[in-house]
CSV table of N, CA and C in Angstrom, one decimal:
chain,number,residue,atom,x,y,z
K,1,MET,N,240.0,34.7,26.3
K,1,MET,CA,239.6,33.9,25.2
K,1,MET,C,239.2,32.5,25.7
K,2,GLU,N,240.0,32.0,26.6
K,2,GLU,CA,239.8,30.6,27.1
K,2,GLU,C,238.5,30.6,27.9
K,3,ALA,N,238.2,31.6,28.6
K,3,ALA,CA,237.0,31.6,29.4
K,3,ALA,C,235.7,31.6,28.5
K,4,ASP,N,235.8,32.3,27.4
K,4,ASP,CA,234.7,32.3,26.4
K,4,ASP,C,234.4,30.9,25.9
K,5,LYS,N,235.4,30.1,25.6
K,5,LYS,CA,235.2,28.8,25.0
K,5,LYS,C,234.5,27.9,26.1
K,6,SER,N,235.0,28.0,27.3
K,6,SER,CA,234.4,27.1,28.3
K,6,SER,C,232.9,27.5,28.6
K,7,ILE,N,232.6,28.7,28.6
K,7,ILE,CA,231.2,29.2,28.8
K,7,ILE,C,230.4,28.7,27.6
K,8,SER,N,230.8,28.8,26.4
K,8,SER,CA,230.0,28.4,25.2
K,8,SER,C,229.8,26.9,25.2
K,9,ARG,N,230.9,26.1,25.7
K,9,ARG,CA,230.7,24.7,25.7
K,9,ARG,C,229.6,24.3,26.7
K,10,ARG,N,229.7,24.9,27.9
K,10,ARG,CA,228.7,24.6,28.9
K,10,ARG,C,227.3,25.0,28.5
K,11,LYS,N,227.3,26.2,27.9
K,11,LYS,CA,226.0,26.7,27.4
K,11,LYS,C,225.4,25.8,26.3
K,12,GLY,N,226.3,25.3,25.4
K,12,GLY,CA,225.8,24.4,24.4
K,12,GLY,C,225.2,23.1,24.9
K,13,SER,N,225.9,22.5,25.8
K,13,SER,CA,225.4,21.2,26.4
K,13,SER,C,224.1,21.5,27.2
K,14,PHE,N,224.1,22.6,27.9
K,14,PHE,CA,222.9,23.0,28.7
K,14,PHE,C,221.7,23.2,27.7
K,15,THR,N,221.9,23.8,26.6
K,15,THR,CA,220.9,24.0,25.6
K,15,THR,C,220.4,22.7,25.1
K,16,MET,N,221.3,21.8,24.8
K,16,MET,CA,220.9,20.5,24.3
K,16,MET,C,220.1,19.7,25.3
K,17,LYS,N,220.4,19.8,26.6
K,17,LYS,CA,219.6,19.2,27.6
K,17,LYS,C,218.2,19.8,27.6
K,18,HIS,N,218.1,21.1,27.5
K,18,HIS,CA,216.8,21.7,27.4
K,18,HIS,C,216.0,21.3,26.2
K,19,PHE,N,216.7,21.2,25.1
K,19,PHE,CA,216.1,20.8,23.8
K,19,PHE,C,215.5,19.4,24.0
K,20,THR,N,216.3,18.5,24.5
K,20,THR,CA,215.9,17.1,24.7
K,20,THR,C,214.7,17.0,25.6
K,21,LYS,N,214.8,17.7,26.7
K,21,LYS,CA,213.6,17.7,27.7
K,21,LYS,C,212.4,18.3,27.0
K,22,GLY,N,212.6,19.4,26.3
K,22,GLY,CA,211.4,20.0,25.6
K,22,GLY,C,210.9,19.1,24.5
K,23,PHE,N,211.7,18.5,23.8
K,23,PHE,CA,211.3,17.6,22.7
K,23,PHE,C,210.5,16.4,23.3
K,24,LEU,N,211.0,15.8,24.4
K,24,LEU,CA,210.3,14.7,25.0
K,24,LEU,C,209.0,15.1,25.6
K,25,PHE,N,209.0,16.3,26.2
K,25,PHE,CA,207.7,16.9,26.7
K,25,PHE,C,206.7,17.1,25.6
K,26,GLY,N,207.2,17.6,24.5
K,26,GLY,CA,206.3,17.8,23.3
K,26,GLY,C,205.7,16.5,22.8
K,27,VAL,N,206.6,15.5,22.7
K,27,VAL,CA,206.1,14.2,22.2
K,27,VAL,C,205.0,13.7,23.2
K,28,VAL,N,205.2,13.7,24.5
K,28,VAL,CA,204.3,13.2,25.5
K,28,VAL,C,203.0,14.1,25.4
K,29,ALA,N,203.1,15.4,25.3
K,29,ALA,CA,201.9,16.3,25.2
K,29,ALA,C,201.1,16.0,24.0
K,30,THR,N,201.8,15.8,22.9
K,30,THR,CA,201.1,15.5,21.6
K,30,THR,C,200.4,14.1,21.7
K,31,ALA,N,201.1,13.1,22.2
K,31,ALA,CA,200.5,11.8,22.4
K,31,ALA,C,199.2,11.9,23.3
K,32,SER,N,199.3,12.7,24.4
K,32,SER,CA,198.2,12.9,25.3
K,32,SER,C,197.0,13.5,24.6
K,33,ALA,N,197.3,14.6,23.8
K,33,ALA,CA,196.3,15.3,23.0
K,33,ALA,C,195.6,14.3,22.1
K,34,VAL,N,196.4,13.5,21.4
K,34,VAL,CA,195.8,12.6,20.4
K,34,VAL,C,194.9,11.5,21.1
K,35,ALA,N,195.4,11.0,22.3
K,35,ALA,CA,194.6,10.1,23.0
K,35,ALA,C,193.3,10.7,23.5
K,36,GLY,N,193.4,11.9,24.0
K,36,GLY,CA,192.2,12.6,24.4
K,36,GLY,C,191.2,12.8,23.3
K,37,ALA,N,191.7,13.2,22.1
K,37,ALA,CA,190.8,13.4,21.0
K,37,ALA,C,190.1,12.1,20.6
K,38,VAL,N,190.9,11.0,20.6
K,38,VAL,CA,190.3,9.7,20.2
K,38,VAL,C,189.3,9.3,21.3
K,39,PHE,N,189.6,9.4,22.5
K,39,PHE,CA,188.6,9.1,23.6
K,39,PHE,C,187.3,9.9,23.5
K,40,SER,N,187.5,11.2,23.2
K,40,SER,CA,186.4,12.1,23.1
K,40,SER,C,185.5,11.7,21.8
K,41,PHE,N,186.2,11.4,20.7
K,41,PHE,CA,185.5,11.0,19.5
K,41,PHE,C,184.7,9.7,19.8
K,42,LYS,N,185.3,8.8,20.5
K,42,LYS,CA,184.6,7.5,20.8
K,42,LYS,C,183.4,7.8,21.7
K,43,LYS,N,183.5,8.7,22.7
K,43,LYS,CA,182.5,9.0,23.6
K,43,LYS,C,181.3,9.7,22.9
K,44,LYS,N,181.6,10.7,22.0
K,44,LYS,CA,180.6,11.5,21.4
K,44,LYS,C,180.0,10.9,20.2
K,45,VAL,N,180.7,10.1,19.4
K,45,VAL,CA,180.2,9.6,18.1
K,45,VAL,C,180.0,8.1,18.1
K,46,VAL,N,181.0,7.3,18.5
K,46,VAL,CA,180.9,5.9,18.4
K,46,VAL,C,179.9,5.3,19.4
K,47,GLN,N,180.0,5.7,20.6
K,47,GLN,CA,179.1,5.1,21.7
K,47,GLN,C,177.6,5.4,21.4
K,48,PRO,N,177.2,6.6,21.0
K,48,PRO,CA,175.8,6.8,20.7
K,48,PRO,C,175.3,5.9,19.5
K,49,ILE,N,176.2,5.7,18.5
K,49,ILE,CA,175.8,4.8,17.4
K,49,ILE,C,175.6,3.4,17.9
K,50,GLU,N,176.5,2.9,18.7
K,50,GLU,CA,176.4,1.6,19.2
K,50,GLU,C,175.2,1.4,20.1
K,51,GLU,N,174.8,2.4,20.9
K,51,GLU,CA,173.6,2.4,21.7
K,51,GLU,C,172.4,2.3,20.9
K,52,GLN,N,172.4,3.1,19.8
K,52,GLN,CA,171.2,3.1,18.9
K,52,GLN,C,171.1,1.8,18.2
K,53,GLU,N,172.2,1.2,17.8
K,53,GLU,CA,172.1,-0.2,17.2
K,53,GLU,C,171.6,-1.2,18.1
K,54,ASN,N,172.0,-1.1,19.4
K,54,ASN,CA,171.5,-2.0,20.4
K,54,ASN,C,170.0,-1.9,20.6
K,55,ARG,N,169.5,-0.6,20.6
K,55,ARG,CA,168.1,-0.4,20.8
K,55,ARG,C,167.3,-1.0,19.6
K,56,PHE,N,167.9,-0.8,18.4
K,56,PHE,CA,167.2,-1.3,17.2
K,56,PHE,C,167.2,-2.8,17.3
K,57,GLU,N,168.2,-3.4,17.7
K,57,GLU,CA,168.3,-4.9,17.8
K,57,GLU,C,167.3,-5.4,18.9
K,58,GLU,N,167.2,-4.7,20.0
K,58,GLU,CA,166.2,-5.1,21.0
K,58,GLU,C,164.8,-5.0,20.5
K,59,ASN,N,164.5,-3.9,19.7
K,59,ASN,CA,163.2,-3.7,19.2
K,59,ASN,C,162.8,-4.8,18.1
K,60,ARG,N,163.8,-5.1,17.3
K,60,ARG,CA,163.7,-6.2,16.4
K,60,ARG,C,163.3,-7.5,17.0
K,61,LYS,N,164.0,-7.8,18.1
K,61,LYS,CA,163.8,-9.1,18.9
K,61,LYS,C,162.4,-9.0,19.5
K,62,LYS,N,162.0,-7.9,20.0
K,62,LYS,CA,160.6,-7.8,20.6
K,62,LYS,C,159.6,-8.0,19.6
K,63,ALA,N,159.8,-7.3,18.4
K,63,ALA,CA,158.8,-7.4,17.3
K,63,ALA,C,158.7,-8.8,16.8
K,64,ASN,N,159.8,-9.5,16.7
K,64,ASN,CA,159.9,-10.9,16.3
K,64,ASN,C,159.1,-11.8,17.2
K,65,ARG,N,159.3,-11.6,18.6
K,65,ARG,CA,158.6,-12.4,19.6
K,65,ARG,C,157.1,-12.1,19.5
K,66,LYS,N,156.8,-10.9,19.4
K,66,LYS,CA,155.4,-10.5,19.3
K,66,LYS,C,154.7,-11.1,18.1
K,67,SER,N,155.4,-11.1,17.0
K,67,SER,CA,154.9,-11.7,15.8
K,67,SER,C,154.6,-13.2,15.9
K,68,HIS,N,155.6,-13.9,16.5
K,68,HIS,CA,155.5,-15.3,16.7
K,68,HIS,C,154.4,-15.7,17.7
K,69,SER,N,154.2,-14.9,18.7
K,69,SER,CA,153.2,-15.2,19.7
K,69,SER,C,151.8,-14.9,19.1
K,70,ALA,N,151.7,-13.9,18.3
K,70,ALA,CA,150.4,-13.6,17.6
K,70,ALA,C,149.9,-14.7,16.7
K,71,HIS,N,150.9,-15.4,16.1
K,71,HIS,CA,150.5,-16.5,15.1
K,71,HIS,C,150.4,-17.8,15.8
K,72,HIS,N,150.7,-18.0,17.0
K,72,HIS,CA,150.6,-19.2,17.7
K,72,HIS,C,149.4,-19.3,18.5
K,73,VAL,N,148.6,-18.3,18.6
K,73,VAL,CA,147.4,-18.4,19.5
K,73,VAL,C,146.2,-18.9,18.7
């Protein structure tokens, strides 16, 4: 009977260590997945929109310069 108690105690603490390690690994893995999703979203959605806005801004500046030079001649 005494041997059963010592085994269960050791087994219980051993399980708690595994649970803690597994929990921490899960937290890190989830955080990594979220960071990857955010990075991917930025790369696929946000960056092309910003590039398009920059192109529109450049075209607006060119058109403005062209308009001013046409009226000054």
